Coordinates of C-alpha atoms in Angstrom, one line a residue:
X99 CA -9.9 -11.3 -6.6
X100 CA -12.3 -12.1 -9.6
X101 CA -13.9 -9.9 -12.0
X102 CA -14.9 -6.6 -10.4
X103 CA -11.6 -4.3 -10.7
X104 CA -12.7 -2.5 -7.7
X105 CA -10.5 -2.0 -4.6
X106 CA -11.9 -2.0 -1.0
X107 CA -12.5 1.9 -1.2
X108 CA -14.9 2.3 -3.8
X109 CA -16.5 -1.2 -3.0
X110 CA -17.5 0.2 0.1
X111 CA -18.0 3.5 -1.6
X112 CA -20.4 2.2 -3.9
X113 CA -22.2 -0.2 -1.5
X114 CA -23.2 2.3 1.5
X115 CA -24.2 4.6 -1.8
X116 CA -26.2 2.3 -4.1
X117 CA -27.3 -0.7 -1.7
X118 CA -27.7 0.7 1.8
X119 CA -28.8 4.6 0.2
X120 CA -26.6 6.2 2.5
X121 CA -25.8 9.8 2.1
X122 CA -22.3 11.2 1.7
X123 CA -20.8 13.6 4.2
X124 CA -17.6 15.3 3.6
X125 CA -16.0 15.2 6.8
X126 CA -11.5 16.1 5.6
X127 CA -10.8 15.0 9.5
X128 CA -11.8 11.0 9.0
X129 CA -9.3 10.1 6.1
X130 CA -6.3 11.9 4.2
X131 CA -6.5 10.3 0.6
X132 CA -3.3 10.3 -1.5
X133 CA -6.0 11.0 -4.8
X134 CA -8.4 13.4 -3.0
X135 CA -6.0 16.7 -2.6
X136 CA -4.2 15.5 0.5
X137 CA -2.2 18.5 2.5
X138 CA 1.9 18.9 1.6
X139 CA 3.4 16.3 3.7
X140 CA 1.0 13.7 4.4
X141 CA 2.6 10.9 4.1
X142 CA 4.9 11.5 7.8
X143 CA 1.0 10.3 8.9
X144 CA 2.1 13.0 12.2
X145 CA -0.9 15.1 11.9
X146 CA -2.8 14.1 15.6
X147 CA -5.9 15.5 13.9
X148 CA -6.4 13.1 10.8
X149 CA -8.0 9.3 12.0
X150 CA -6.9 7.9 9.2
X151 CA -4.5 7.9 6.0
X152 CA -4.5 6.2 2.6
X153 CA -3.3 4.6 0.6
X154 CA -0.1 2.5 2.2
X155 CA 1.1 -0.6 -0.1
X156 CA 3.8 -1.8 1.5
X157 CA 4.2 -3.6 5.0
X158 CA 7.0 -0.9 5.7
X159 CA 5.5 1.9 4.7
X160 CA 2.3 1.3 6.9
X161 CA 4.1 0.5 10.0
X162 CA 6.1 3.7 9.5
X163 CA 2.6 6.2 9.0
X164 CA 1.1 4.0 12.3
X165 CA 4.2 4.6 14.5
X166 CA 4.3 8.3 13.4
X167 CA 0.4 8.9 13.7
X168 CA 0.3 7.2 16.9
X169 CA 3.5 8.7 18.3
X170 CA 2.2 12.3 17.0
X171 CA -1.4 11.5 19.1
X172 CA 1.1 10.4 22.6
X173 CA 0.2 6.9 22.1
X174 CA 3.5 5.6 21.4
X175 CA 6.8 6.3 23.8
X176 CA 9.4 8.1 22.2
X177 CA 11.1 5.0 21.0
X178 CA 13.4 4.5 17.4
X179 CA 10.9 2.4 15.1
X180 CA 12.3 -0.4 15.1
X181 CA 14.2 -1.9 11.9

């Protein structure tokens, strides 16, 4: 909380940018952003190539993109998620 209106993406945006002088590097594989052009159907999370997807904000819908990303990389047995 407090003053800065930032939310955990751009604070860590802006710090590897402005404090540590990083350099950015597209790379499209690392993260599939809901405000960054995302591909048609994203949110199933069951593209095996993707590492990670944003943003969830609910406990349900989180669980559901983990058990469908990890299920689509044959991490997960073909089980019902579970209610």
């Amino acid at each position: 909380s407090g003053e800065c209106k930032w939310g955990e993406d751009m604070f860590i945006d802006q710090c590897m940018w402005k404090v540590l002088k990083l350099n950015r590097i597209f790379e499209p594989t690392l993260l599939v952003e809901d405000h960054c052009k995302p591909p048609a159907g994203w949110k199933d999370c069951k593209d095996a190539n993707m590492v990670s997807f944003h943003p969830f904000k609910s406990v349900d819908g989180y669980e559901e993109c983990m058990f469908n990303s990890e299920r689509a990389r044959g991490d997960r047995a073909d089980t019902a998620l579970a209610a």
